[in-house]
Coordinates of C-alpha atoms in Angstrom, one line a residue:
Chain A
M1064 CA -0.3 207.0 -61.9
I1065 CA 0.8 206.1 -58.3
R1066 CA -2.9 205.6 -57.7
K1067 CA -3.3 203.4 -61.1
L1068 CA -0.3 201.5 -60.0
R1069 CA -1.9 200.3 -56.6
Q1070 CA -4.7 199.0 -58.9
A1071 CA -2.5 197.6 -60.3
T1072 CA -3.8 193.7 -60.9
P1073 CA -1.3 190.7 -61.7
F1074 CA -2.1 190.1 -64.6
Q1075 CA -1.3 194.2 -65.5
I1076 CA 2.7 193.8 -63.6
T1077 CA 3.1 189.9 -65.2
L1078 CA 1.8 192.4 -69.2
V1079 CA 4.0 195.6 -68.0
T1080 CA 7.1 193.5 -67.0
V1081 CA 7.1 190.9 -70.2
F1082 CA 6.3 194.7 -72.3
S1083 CA 10.1 195.8 -70.9
A1084 CA 12.1 192.4 -71.7
L1085 CA 10.5 192.4 -74.8
A1086 CA 11.7 196.3 -75.2
V1087 CA 15.1 195.5 -73.5
F1088 CA 15.5 193.1 -76.8
M1089 CA 13.9 195.2 -78.8
S1090 CA 16.4 197.4 -77.7
L1091 CA 20.1 195.1 -77.9
P1092 CA 20.8 196.2 -81.5
I1093 CA 22.2 199.0 -80.4
V1094 CA 24.2 198.2 -77.3
F1095 CA 25.9 196.1 -80.0
I1096 CA 26.4 198.6 -82.0
L1097 CA 27.8 200.8 -79.6
N1098 CA 30.0 198.1 -78.3
H1099 CA 31.3 196.2 -81.2
A1100 CA 32.6 200.0 -82.1
F1101 CA 34.9 200.0 -79.2
K1102 CA 36.2 196.5 -79.4
P1103 CA 39.0 195.8 -80.2
Q1104 CA 40.1 193.8 -83.9
N1105 CA 41.0 190.8 -81.0
E1106 CA 38.0 191.5 -79.6
L1107 CA 35.7 191.3 -82.4
F1108 CA 37.4 187.4 -83.4
L1109 CA 37.0 186.0 -80.2
F1110 CA 35.3 183.0 -79.2
P1111 CA 32.3 182.2 -77.9
P1112 CA 31.9 186.0 -79.4
R1113 CA 31.2 187.9 -76.4
F1114 CA 28.3 190.9 -77.3
L1115 CA 29.7 193.8 -75.0
V1116 CA 33.2 195.0 -75.3
Q1117 CA 35.9 193.8 -72.6
N1118 CA 39.1 196.9 -73.3
P1119 CA 37.3 199.6 -75.0
T1120 CA 39.5 201.4 -78.2
L1121 CA 39.2 203.8 -80.1
R1122 CA 41.3 202.5 -82.6
N1123 CA 38.8 201.2 -84.8
F1124 CA 38.1 205.3 -85.0
E1125 CA 41.5 205.7 -85.7
S1126 CA 42.0 204.1 -88.5
L1127 CA 38.6 205.0 -90.1
M1128 CA 39.9 208.7 -90.7
L1129 CA 43.3 207.3 -91.5
H1130 CA 41.8 206.2 -94.6
A1131 CA 40.4 208.9 -94.8
S1132 CA 43.6 210.7 -95.3
N1133 CA 45.1 208.8 -97.4
A1134 CA 42.3 209.3 -100.3
T1135 CA 42.0 213.4 -102.4
V1136 CA 39.6 214.4 -100.3
P1137 CA 39.5 214.8 -96.1
F1138 CA 37.1 213.6 -94.2
T1139 CA 36.1 215.9 -92.7
R1140 CA 34.1 217.4 -96.2
Y1141 CA 31.7 214.3 -96.3
L1142 CA 30.9 215.0 -92.8
F1143 CA 30.6 218.7 -94.0
N1144 CA 28.8 217.7 -96.9
S1145 CA 25.7 216.5 -94.8
L1146 CA 25.5 217.4 -92.7
I1147 CA 25.0 221.4 -94.9
V1148 CA 22.3 218.4 -96.4
A1149 CA 20.7 217.1 -93.8
G1150 CA 20.3 221.3 -92.3
F1151 CA 18.6 222.0 -95.0
T1152 CA 16.8 219.5 -96.4
L1153 CA 15.1 219.1 -92.8
G1154 CA 14.5 222.5 -93.0
A1155 CA 12.6 222.5 -96.5
V1156 CA 11.2 219.9 -95.8
I1157 CA 9.1 220.4 -92.6
I1158 CA 7.9 224.5 -94.1
V1159 CA 7.2 222.9 -98.0
S1160 CA 5.3 219.9 -96.7
T1161 CA 2.9 220.6 -94.1
M1162 CA 1.9 224.0 -96.3
A1163 CA 0.6 221.3 -99.1
G1164 CA -0.1 218.9 -96.3
Y1165 CA -2.3 222.7 -95.2
A1166 CA -3.9 223.1 -98.3
L1167 CA -4.6 219.7 -99.6
A1168 CA -5.9 218.8 -95.9
K1169 CA -8.6 221.9 -95.6
Y1170 CA -10.4 223.5 -98.1
Q1171 CA -11.4 222.3 -101.3
F1172 CA -10.3 223.5 -104.8
H1173 CA -9.3 222.8 -108.6
F1174 CA -7.3 218.9 -109.1
K1175 CA -6.8 218.8 -105.4
Q1176 CA -8.5 215.1 -106.3
L1177 CA -6.4 215.1 -108.8
I1178 CA -3.5 216.2 -106.9
L1179 CA -3.7 213.5 -103.8
G1180 CA -4.4 210.3 -105.9
M1181 CA -1.1 210.7 -107.9
I1182 CA 0.0 211.5 -103.9
T1183 CA -1.4 208.2 -102.9
L1184 CA -0.1 206.8 -106.8
S1185 CA 3.4 207.7 -105.7
L1186 CA 4.0 206.2 -102.6
M1187 CA 4.5 202.6 -103.6
F1188 CA 6.5 203.3 -106.9
A1189 CA 9.4 201.5 -107.1
P1190 CA 13.1 204.7 -106.4
E1191 CA 15.2 201.7 -107.8
T1192 CA 12.8 202.4 -110.7
V1193 CA 12.7 205.7 -111.8
G1194 CA 17.1 206.5 -111.0
I1195 CA 17.9 206.9 -114.6
P1196 CA 15.1 209.0 -115.6
R1197 CA 15.7 211.2 -112.0
Y1198 CA 19.8 211.7 -113.8
L1199 CA 17.9 212.6 -116.9
I1200 CA 16.2 215.3 -114.9
I1201 CA 18.6 216.2 -113.0
S1202 CA 21.5 216.7 -115.8
G1203 CA 18.4 218.3 -118.0
L1204 CA 18.3 221.4 -115.0
G1205 CA 22.4 222.3 -114.8
I1206 CA 22.0 220.9 -110.4
N1207 CA 24.4 218.5 -110.6
N1208 CA 27.5 218.6 -108.4
T1209 CA 25.5 221.5 -107.0
Y1210 CA 23.6 221.0 -102.9
F1211 CA 20.6 222.0 -104.9
G1212 CA 20.8 218.6 -106.7
H1213 CA 21.2 217.0 -103.0
I1214 CA 18.0 218.9 -101.6
L1215 CA 16.0 219.7 -104.5
P1216 CA 14.7 216.1 -105.1
A1217 CA 14.2 215.3 -101.1
L1218 CA 11.6 218.4 -100.9
A1219 CA 9.6 216.2 -103.3
S1220 CA 8.7 214.3 -100.1
P1221 CA 5.0 212.6 -100.5
I1222 CA 5.0 210.8 -96.9
A1223 CA 5.2 213.6 -95.4
V1224 CA 2.5 215.3 -96.9
F1225 CA 0.3 212.5 -96.8
M1226 CA 0.9 211.7 -92.9
L1227 CA 0.3 216.2 -92.5
I1228 CA -2.6 215.7 -94.3
G1229 CA -4.0 213.1 -91.8
F1230 CA -2.2 215.0 -89.2
I1231 CA -4.3 218.4 -90.2
S1232 CA -7.5 217.1 -90.7
Q1233 CA -7.3 216.4 -87.5
I1234 CA -7.4 219.9 -86.7
P1235 CA -11.1 221.5 -86.0
N1236 CA -12.4 223.8 -88.8
D1237 CA -13.9 225.8 -85.9
L1238 CA -9.9 226.9 -84.3
I1239 CA -9.4 228.2 -88.5
E1240 CA -12.9 229.6 -89.0
A1241 CA -12.2 231.9 -85.3
A1242 CA -9.3 232.7 -86.7
K1243 CA -10.2 234.1 -89.9
I1244 CA -13.0 236.0 -88.5
D1245 CA -10.3 237.7 -85.8
G1246 CA -8.1 239.0 -89.7
A1247 CA -6.0 236.5 -89.7
S1248 CA -4.3 236.7 -92.8
H1249 CA -3.9 232.7 -94.9
V1250 CA 0.2 233.3 -93.4
G1251 CA -1.2 234.0 -90.5
I1252 CA -3.4 231.2 -90.2
F1253 CA -0.5 229.2 -91.0
T1254 CA 2.5 229.8 -88.8
K1255 CA 0.0 230.3 -85.5
I1256 CA -2.5 227.2 -85.4
V1257 CA -1.4 224.8 -87.9
L1258 CA 2.0 224.9 -87.5
P1259 CA 2.4 225.0 -83.8
L1260 CA -0.7 222.8 -83.6
S1261 CA 0.2 219.7 -86.0
V1262 CA 4.4 219.5 -83.7
P1263 CA 3.7 216.0 -84.0
A1264 CA 3.7 214.7 -87.0
I1265 CA 7.0 217.2 -87.6
A1266 CA 8.6 216.1 -85.3
T1267 CA 7.9 212.1 -86.9
I1268 CA 8.4 212.9 -90.4
S1269 CA 11.3 215.3 -89.5
I1270 CA 13.1 212.2 -88.0
F1271 CA 12.5 209.6 -91.2
T1272 CA 13.2 212.8 -93.2
F1273 CA 16.6 212.6 -91.7
Q1274 CA 17.3 209.5 -91.6
G1275 CA 16.5 209.2 -95.3
V1276 CA 18.5 212.6 -96.7
W1277 CA 21.4 211.4 -94.1
G1278 CA 22.1 207.1 -95.0
D1279 CA 21.4 208.1 -98.7
V1280 CA 24.2 207.0 -101.1
E1281 CA 21.7 207.3 -104.1
T1282 CA 21.5 211.0 -105.2
S1283 CA 26.3 211.0 -104.3
T1284 CA 25.9 207.6 -106.3
L1285 CA 24.2 208.9 -109.2
F1286 CA 23.9 213.1 -109.2
M1287 CA 26.9 214.0 -108.4
Q1288 CA 30.4 213.7 -110.5
E1289 CA 32.4 215.5 -108.1
E1290 CA 33.9 213.6 -105.5
T1291 CA 33.9 217.2 -102.8
M1292 CA 30.3 217.2 -103.3
R1293 CA 29.8 213.6 -102.2
T1294 CA 28.1 213.1 -98.6
L1295 CA 29.3 211.1 -96.1
A1296 CA 27.1 208.7 -96.4
F1297 CA 28.4 208.2 -100.1
Y1298 CA 32.0 207.8 -98.0
V1299 CA 30.7 204.8 -95.4
N1300 CA 29.2 202.4 -97.4
S1301 CA 32.4 202.7 -100.3
L1302 CA 34.2 202.1 -98.0
L1303 CA 32.3 198.7 -96.7
S1304 CA 30.8 197.2 -99.7
G1305 CA 33.9 195.9 -100.4
L1306 CA 35.4 195.1 -96.1
Q1307 CA 31.8 193.5 -95.5
N1308 CA 33.6 189.8 -96.0
S1309 CA 37.2 191.1 -94.9
V1310 CA 39.2 190.3 -91.6
S1311 CA 41.4 193.3 -91.8
G1312 CA 38.3 195.6 -92.8
Q1313 CA 35.7 194.9 -89.9
N1314 CA 37.0 197.2 -87.3
V1315 CA 36.6 200.4 -89.5
A1316 CA 33.5 198.8 -90.7
A1317 CA 32.5 199.2 -86.7
A1318 CA 33.5 202.2 -86.3
A1319 CA 31.7 203.6 -89.5
G1320 CA 28.5 201.7 -88.5
L1321 CA 28.0 203.6 -85.0
L1322 CA 29.3 206.9 -87.0
M1323 CA 26.3 207.0 -89.4
F1324 CA 23.9 205.3 -86.5
I1325 CA 24.6 207.9 -83.4
P1326 CA 23.1 211.8 -85.2
N1327 CA 20.1 209.6 -85.8
L1328 CA 20.1 208.4 -82.3
I1329 CA 20.6 212.0 -81.7
I1330 CA 17.9 213.9 -83.9
F1331 CA 15.5 211.3 -83.0
L1332 CA 16.2 211.8 -78.8
L1333 CA 16.0 215.9 -79.8
F1334 CA 12.0 215.0 -81.5
Q1335 CA 11.2 211.9 -80.2
R1336 CA 9.2 213.9 -77.4
R1337 CA 7.7 216.0 -79.1
V1338 CA 6.1 212.9 -81.4
L1339 CA 4.5 212.0 -77.7
E1340 CA 3.4 215.3 -77.2
T1341 CA -0.8 215.7 -76.1
M1342 CA -2.9 218.4 -78.8
V1343 CA -5.0 218.2 -75.6
H1344 CA -3.7 220.7 -73.8
S1345 CA -4.5 222.8 -75.8
G1346 CA -8.1 222.7 -76.0
I1347 CA -8.8 221.5 -79.5
K1348 CA -10.9 218.3 -79.6
Chain B
M1200 CA -34.5 226.7 -143.8
N1201 CA -33.9 225.6 -140.0
T1202 CA -31.3 223.2 -141.1
Q1203 CA -28.8 225.6 -142.3
L1204 CA -29.4 228.1 -138.8
S1205 CA -29.3 226.0 -135.6
P1206 CA -26.4 224.5 -135.4
N1207 CA -25.2 228.1 -135.6
I1208 CA -27.2 228.6 -133.2
A1209 CA -26.5 225.3 -130.9
K1210 CA -22.9 226.1 -132.0
V1211 CA -23.0 229.9 -131.3
K1212 CA -24.5 228.9 -127.2
A1213 CA -22.1 225.8 -127.2
K1214 CA -19.7 228.7 -127.7
S1215 CA -20.7 230.8 -125.1
Q1216 CA -20.8 228.3 -122.3
L1217 CA -17.7 227.9 -122.8
R1218 CA -16.3 230.6 -121.8
L1219 CA -18.4 231.1 -119.3
K1220 CA -17.8 227.8 -117.8
W1221 CA -13.4 229.1 -118.5
N1222 CA -14.3 232.9 -116.5
Q1223 CA -16.0 230.7 -114.0
F1224 CA -13.2 228.8 -113.6
W1225 CA -9.6 230.9 -114.2
R1226 CA -11.7 233.1 -110.6
E1227 CA -12.0 230.5 -108.6
I1228 CA -8.7 229.3 -110.4
R1229 CA -7.7 233.5 -107.9
R1230 CA -9.5 232.8 -105.1
D1231 CA -8.1 229.7 -104.6
S1232 CA -4.2 231.1 -105.6
F1233 CA -2.8 231.6 -102.2
L1234 CA -3.4 227.7 -102.0
Y1235 CA -1.3 227.2 -105.2
L1236 CA 0.8 229.0 -102.9
F1237 CA 0.7 227.1 -100.5
L1238 CA 0.7 224.2 -102.7
A1239 CA 3.8 225.6 -105.4
P1240 CA 7.4 224.0 -103.9
F1241 CA 6.0 220.8 -102.7
L1242 CA 4.3 220.1 -106.4
I1243 CA 7.5 221.2 -108.8
C1244 CA 9.6 219.1 -107.0
F1245 CA 7.1 216.6 -107.0
L1246 CA 5.9 216.4 -110.4
L1247 CA 9.9 217.8 -112.0
F1248 CA 11.2 214.5 -108.8
I1249 CA 8.8 212.0 -109.2
V1250 CA 5.9 212.2 -111.5
I1251 CA 7.6 212.6 -115.1
P1252 CA 10.7 210.5 -113.3
V1253 CA 7.9 207.6 -112.9
I1254 CA 5.6 208.5 -116.8
M1255 CA 9.3 207.9 -118.7
A1256 CA 10.0 205.0 -116.1
A1257 CA 6.7 203.1 -117.1
T1258 CA 6.7 204.4 -120.9
L1259 CA 9.8 202.5 -120.6
G1260 CA 8.2 199.1 -120.3
F1261 CA 6.2 199.1 -123.8
T1262 CA 10.0 198.9 -124.7
S1263 CA 14.0 196.8 -125.5
Y1264 CA 16.8 199.2 -123.1
D1265 CA 20.1 198.3 -122.3
G1266 CA 20.7 201.9 -121.4
F1267 CA 23.4 202.7 -124.0
G1268 CA 21.9 201.8 -127.0
S1269 CA 18.0 203.3 -128.7
L1270 CA 14.7 202.4 -127.6
H1271 CA 13.1 200.4 -129.5
F1272 CA 9.4 200.3 -129.4
I1273 CA 7.8 196.2 -128.7
G1274 CA 4.4 197.3 -127.6
I1275 CA 2.9 194.1 -124.9
D1276 CA 6.3 191.8 -125.6
N1277 CA 7.3 192.6 -121.7
Y1278 CA 4.1 191.5 -120.2
I1279 CA 3.4 188.7 -122.2
S1280 CA 7.0 187.1 -121.6
L1281 CA 6.7 187.9 -117.2
F1282 CA 4.2 186.4 -118.1
T1283 CA 4.1 182.9 -119.8
Q1284 CA 8.1 183.2 -119.9
D1285 CA 9.4 184.1 -117.1
I1286 CA 9.5 181.2 -115.1
I1287 CA 11.4 182.8 -111.4
F1288 CA 9.6 185.4 -111.6
L1289 CA 6.4 182.8 -111.6
T1290 CA 7.9 180.2 -109.3
K1291 CA 9.9 182.2 -107.0
A1292 CA 9.5 186.2 -106.4
I1293 CA 5.7 185.5 -107.2
P1294 CA 4.4 183.4 -104.1
N1295 CA 8.2 184.6 -102.0
T1296 CA 7.0 188.1 -102.2
F1297 CA 3.1 187.6 -100.7
L1298 CA 4.5 185.6 -98.1
F1299 CA 6.5 187.9 -97.0
A1300 CA 4.4 191.0 -97.2
L1301 CA 1.7 188.1 -95.4
I1302 CA 3.6 187.9 -92.4
V1303 CA 5.7 190.8 -92.8
G1304 CA 2.1 193.5 -93.7
P1305 CA -0.6 192.7 -91.4
G1306 CA 2.1 190.8 -88.4
G1307 CA 4.4 194.3 -88.0
Y1308 CA 1.6 196.3 -88.5
I1309 CA -0.7 194.5 -85.8
L1310 CA 2.8 194.8 -83.8
S1311 CA 2.8 198.1 -84.0
F1312 CA -0.5 199.1 -83.0
L1313 CA -0.3 196.7 -79.6
F1314 CA 3.2 198.5 -79.0
A1315 CA 1.8 202.4 -79.7
W1316 CA -1.2 200.9 -77.7
L1317 CA 1.1 199.2 -74.7
I1318 CA 4.3 202.7 -74.3
H1319 CA 0.7 205.0 -74.4
Q1320 CA -0.8 203.4 -71.0
L1321 CA 2.4 203.6 -68.9
P1322 CA 3.1 206.4 -67.3
L1323 CA 4.8 210.1 -68.9
R1324 CA 7.3 209.7 -67.6
I1325 CA 8.9 206.4 -68.7
R1326 CA 7.4 205.9 -72.3
D1327 CA 10.1 208.1 -74.0
Y1328 CA 12.2 205.5 -72.8
Y1329 CA 10.3 202.5 -74.3
T1330 CA 9.7 204.6 -77.7
L1331 CA 13.4 205.0 -77.8
A1332 CA 13.4 201.2 -76.8
F1333 CA 10.6 200.1 -80.3
Y1334 CA 12.3 202.6 -82.9
A1335 CA 16.4 201.8 -82.2
P1336 CA 15.6 198.5 -84.2
S1337 CA 14.9 200.7 -87.8
M1338 CA 16.6 203.9 -87.0
A1339 CA 19.6 201.2 -87.0
G1340 CA 18.4 200.5 -90.4
G1341 CA 20.7 199.2 -92.9
V1342 CA 23.3 199.3 -90.8
A1343 CA 22.1 196.9 -88.5
L1344 CA 21.7 194.4 -91.1
S1345 CA 24.6 194.7 -92.1
V1346 CA 26.5 194.9 -88.6
V1347 CA 23.8 192.9 -86.0
W1348 CA 22.2 190.2 -88.1
I1349 CA 25.1 189.2 -89.8
A1350 CA 27.6 188.4 -87.1
T1351 CA 23.7 186.7 -84.9
F1352 CA 22.5 184.7 -87.8
S1353 CA 26.8 183.9 -88.9
G1354 CA 27.3 180.4 -90.1
D1355 CA 30.3 178.8 -89.2
R1356 CA 30.0 178.3 -85.2
V1357 CA 31.0 182.5 -83.6
G1358 CA 27.3 182.9 -85.3
Y1359 CA 25.0 184.6 -82.7
F1360 CA 22.5 182.7 -82.7
N1361 CA 24.2 179.3 -83.4
N1362 CA 27.0 179.9 -80.6
F1363 CA 23.2 179.6 -78.6
L1364 CA 21.9 176.4 -79.8
L1365 CA 25.0 174.6 -79.6
E1366 CA 25.0 175.6 -75.8
M1367 CA 21.7 174.6 -75.2
G1368 CA 22.4 171.3 -76.4
W1369 CA 19.7 172.0 -79.5
I1370 CA 22.6 171.1 -82.4
N1371 CA 25.3 169.7 -83.0
S1372 CA 26.5 171.5 -85.7
P1373 CA 26.3 174.5 -87.0
V1374 CA 23.4 176.0 -89.0
I1375 CA 24.0 177.7 -92.4
W1376 CA 21.4 180.3 -91.4
L1377 CA 21.7 182.1 -94.4
Q1378 CA 23.4 180.7 -97.4
D1379 CA 20.5 177.6 -96.5
P1380 CA 16.8 178.2 -98.7
K1381 CA 15.6 176.7 -96.3
H1382 CA 15.7 179.1 -93.3
L1383 CA 16.8 182.2 -95.6
L1384 CA 12.7 183.2 -95.8
N1385 CA 12.2 182.7 -92.5
I1386 CA 15.5 184.9 -91.2
M1387 CA 14.6 187.8 -93.5
I1388 CA 10.9 187.4 -92.4
I1389 CA 12.4 187.7 -88.7
V1390 CA 14.4 190.4 -89.3
S1391 CA 11.9 192.6 -90.5
L1392 CA 9.5 192.1 -87.7
W1393 CA 11.8 193.5 -86.1
V1394 CA 12.5 196.8 -88.4
S1395 CA 9.3 197.0 -89.0
F1396 CA 8.5 199.5 -85.8
S1397 CA 8.8 202.7 -88.3
V1398 CA 7.2 205.3 -89.4
G1399 CA 4.0 204.1 -88.9
F1400 CA 4.4 203.4 -85.6
L1401 CA 5.5 206.7 -84.7
A1402 CA 2.6 208.0 -86.4
M1403 CA 0.1 205.7 -84.3
L1404 CA 1.7 207.0 -81.4
A1405 CA 1.6 210.5 -82.1
G1406 CA -2.2 209.7 -83.5
L1407 CA -3.0 208.0 -80.3
Q1408 CA -1.7 211.4 -78.5
T1409 CA -5.1 212.9 -80.7
V1410 CA -7.3 211.0 -78.7
N1411 CA -10.0 212.7 -77.1
R1412 CA -9.9 211.9 -73.5
E1413 CA -13.3 212.6 -73.1
L1414 CA -14.3 209.7 -75.0
Y1415 CA -13.1 207.7 -72.8
E1416 CA -15.5 208.5 -70.8
A1417 CA -18.9 209.2 -72.0
G1418 CA -17.9 205.5 -73.4
R1419 CA -18.5 204.2 -70.4
I1420 CA -21.4 205.9 -69.5
D1421 CA -22.4 204.4 -73.3
G1422 CA -21.7 201.0 -71.6
I1423 CA -17.9 200.7 -72.7
S1424 CA -16.3 197.8 -70.8
S1425 CA -13.5 196.4 -71.1
R1426 CA -10.0 197.9 -72.8
L1427 CA -11.0 195.8 -75.4
Q1428 CA -14.0 197.7 -76.9
E1429 CA -12.8 201.2 -75.9
V1430 CA -9.7 200.1 -78.4
F1431 CA -12.3 199.3 -80.8
Y1432 CA -15.5 201.3 -80.4
I1433 CA -13.2 204.7 -79.3
T1434 CA -9.7 204.2 -80.1
V1435 CA -9.1 203.5 -83.9
P1436 CA -12.0 205.3 -85.2
S1437 CA -10.8 208.1 -83.2
M1438 CA -6.9 208.3 -84.9
K1439 CA -8.2 206.7 -88.4
P1440 CA -5.9 208.8 -90.5
Q1441 CA -2.8 207.7 -88.6
M1442 CA -4.7 203.4 -88.9
L1443 CA -4.8 204.4 -93.1
F1444 CA -0.9 206.0 -93.4
S1445 CA 0.0 203.6 -91.7
A1446 CA -1.5 200.4 -92.8
V1447 CA -0.3 202.4 -96.3
M1448 CA 3.7 202.8 -95.0
S1449 CA 3.8 199.3 -94.2
I1450 CA 1.9 197.8 -97.4
V1451 CA 4.6 200.1 -99.4
G1452 CA 7.0 199.5 -96.8
T1453 CA 6.3 195.5 -97.1
L1454 CA 6.5 195.7 -101.0
K1455 CA 9.3 197.8 -101.4
A1456 CA 11.4 195.0 -99.5
G1457 CA 14.4 193.5 -101.0
G1458 CA 17.6 194.7 -99.8
I1459 CA 17.4 192.7 -96.7
S1460 CA 18.7 189.8 -98.8
T1461 CA 20.5 191.6 -100.7
Q1462 CA 22.7 193.0 -96.9
L1463 CA 22.5 189.2 -95.2
T1464 CA 23.6 187.7 -97.4
G1465 CA 25.8 189.7 -99.5
M1466 CA 24.9 188.5 -103.2
P1467 CA 21.8 189.9 -105.3
I1468 CA 20.7 187.0 -105.9
T1469 CA 20.3 184.4 -102.8
P1470 CA 21.2 181.0 -103.2
S1471 CA 18.4 179.3 -105.7
Y1472 CA 16.4 181.4 -106.0
S1473 CA 15.3 181.5 -101.4
G1474 CA 14.3 184.5 -101.3
H1475 CA 14.9 186.7 -104.3
L1476 CA 11.2 189.0 -104.1
I1477 CA 9.4 191.0 -107.0
I1478 CA 12.2 194.1 -106.0
N1479 CA 14.8 191.4 -106.7
H1480 CA 14.2 190.7 -109.5
I1481 CA 14.0 194.1 -110.6
D1482 CA 17.1 195.1 -109.7
D1483 CA 18.3 191.4 -111.6
Y1484 CA 16.7 193.0 -114.7
A1485 CA 18.3 196.8 -115.0
F1486 CA 21.2 196.6 -112.9
I1487 CA 22.8 193.4 -113.6
R1488 CA 21.7 191.9 -117.2
F1489 CA 20.7 196.1 -118.8
E1490 CA 17.8 195.0 -119.1
L1491 CA 15.3 197.9 -118.3
G1492 CA 12.0 198.3 -120.9
Y1493 CA 11.6 194.7 -119.1
A1494 CA 12.6 195.2 -115.0
S1495 CA 9.8 198.5 -115.3
A1496 CA 7.3 196.8 -116.8
V1497 CA 8.1 194.1 -113.2
S1498 CA 7.6 197.4 -111.6
V1499 CA 5.0 198.3 -112.9
M1500 CA 3.0 194.8 -111.8
L1501 CA 4.4 195.8 -108.7
L1502 CA 2.0 200.2 -109.1
L1503 CA -0.8 197.4 -109.5
I1504 CA -0.3 194.3 -107.1
S1505 CA 0.3 198.0 -104.3
Y1506 CA -2.7 199.1 -105.8
F1507 CA -5.0 196.5 -104.9
A1508 CA -3.7 196.8 -101.9
M1509 CA -4.0 200.5 -101.0
R1510 CA -7.8 200.1 -101.9
F1511 CA -8.3 197.3 -99.5
A1512 CA -7.0 199.7 -97.0
Y1513 CA -8.5 202.4 -97.8
R1514 CA -11.5 200.6 -97.8
L1515 CA -10.5 199.7 -94.5
F1516 CA -9.7 203.4 -92.9
G1517 CA -10.4 205.7 -95.5
S1518 CA -13.2 208.3 -95.2
K1519 CA -14.0 210.6 -97.6
E1520 CA -14.6 213.6 -96.2
E1521 CA -10.7 213.4 -94.4
L1522 CA -8.8 212.4 -97.6

């Protein structure tokens, strides 16, 4: 890399500079959200508007918590629900989707074309239109007001499977054949070869699955009738919907925004290194 | 005599052949049983929560249904009125969606690839920061929409953008960005491009890691001289699955986009339908007017549009053996 830097032409240097400036510009929302949440009330409405916080305060979070303590369900219950749901969904989606992706990417069998066709078609359907049939199915199964009602619908993740099919099909067949000759079982091949080699793809699907589950309001609104089973996203959303245009609620909105954003950031930081993990060092391709 | 016997023989033959085929089919199913086991958890959830609801929703398109009363089967009346009477759909939703999709779809896709490729050229140590910077907008998602963008494009002089323009002396009075039909669609396009570095972008980053470096050396021997040629002849063909995935995601993402206008303006229906996309039309009919049958018909149309867009993407990047 140093050798490359020394050889850098003026063109490359300008390119990197412009690129960095662009990256800074792109990350402005993060900076804004972080700062906005700690602004005291008077700074939120300052003129001319300030981007950065001057006198950081935790007052906004305090009023967010106080807001919750007036309700019948404590704030921590929503948080607990969200953590449970997000954690289990993430783990289950990784396993279930990778298994399905492996079977669909590497083997020929009956119904394969049918399943593939259904997956690609389902990617396109707007989820808004299937809310009511989904509700009927969930209540038919009797899993409303349970954690299953949160987790099971998320397991049907055609996007994750679609991505894994593409990725796993790039793993050379020779490797799987070799393992078979060495006497590995189907489960063995899956856990020892397919799972480790699809880490970049798994990291990618983890990031967007977590993001989807953490921010999901639909399952809480449609499938959960008991307030104690609803998630943080639902709580924050119901808080924000009335506050968008009100002056007094802006501080709560800012704090809630940060609260919803931080876990996404943490998961992303945890997994992004895996996204960039190279397959080359393991002797693949 | 023959005429009496031969049909029977033929029938018996056909029957035994069918049976033979059936047996073979079963044998193959049993041989592949581990595959079905691998697929089972996904398939069960997939059927329950996606396939069946979608079929139910699609059948609703042929009915008149308000969500409470009983279903009335009305054939293709919904589709007929969609194309003959629904002026807002024909003059606002369709043109807006196409303009929006044509800029944001390919634009976001090309930008995603360009930046993923540029990040890949950077030293490994600093790649993470750039990835974070570019992925941040889509991570912030709805939060950014309601906190950042409303503050930026706020209609009074407190809005960041107005404030900036006023200070530079480019405008004399603040512009009401989000309520003005002239600007709303443009702002929606800008905001969508900003958040377009999402799943597809990550997939491309993951895909770039899988390109065999030896291929570049081989390419150089074969006479590839510029970086541009490397990208066209080696990088893109080697990461076809990721390119396809990303293309599909950007098509789906842009055609499904609709929440943006609602979140920016704070209203389900944008001022004089300036930011009205097909999805907004579906929401309008489903959750405001409670004409679920008609809304389903509209969403079937959306499905058809995205299906043909998808066929196009497959022709570009798909290859039969891989998918």
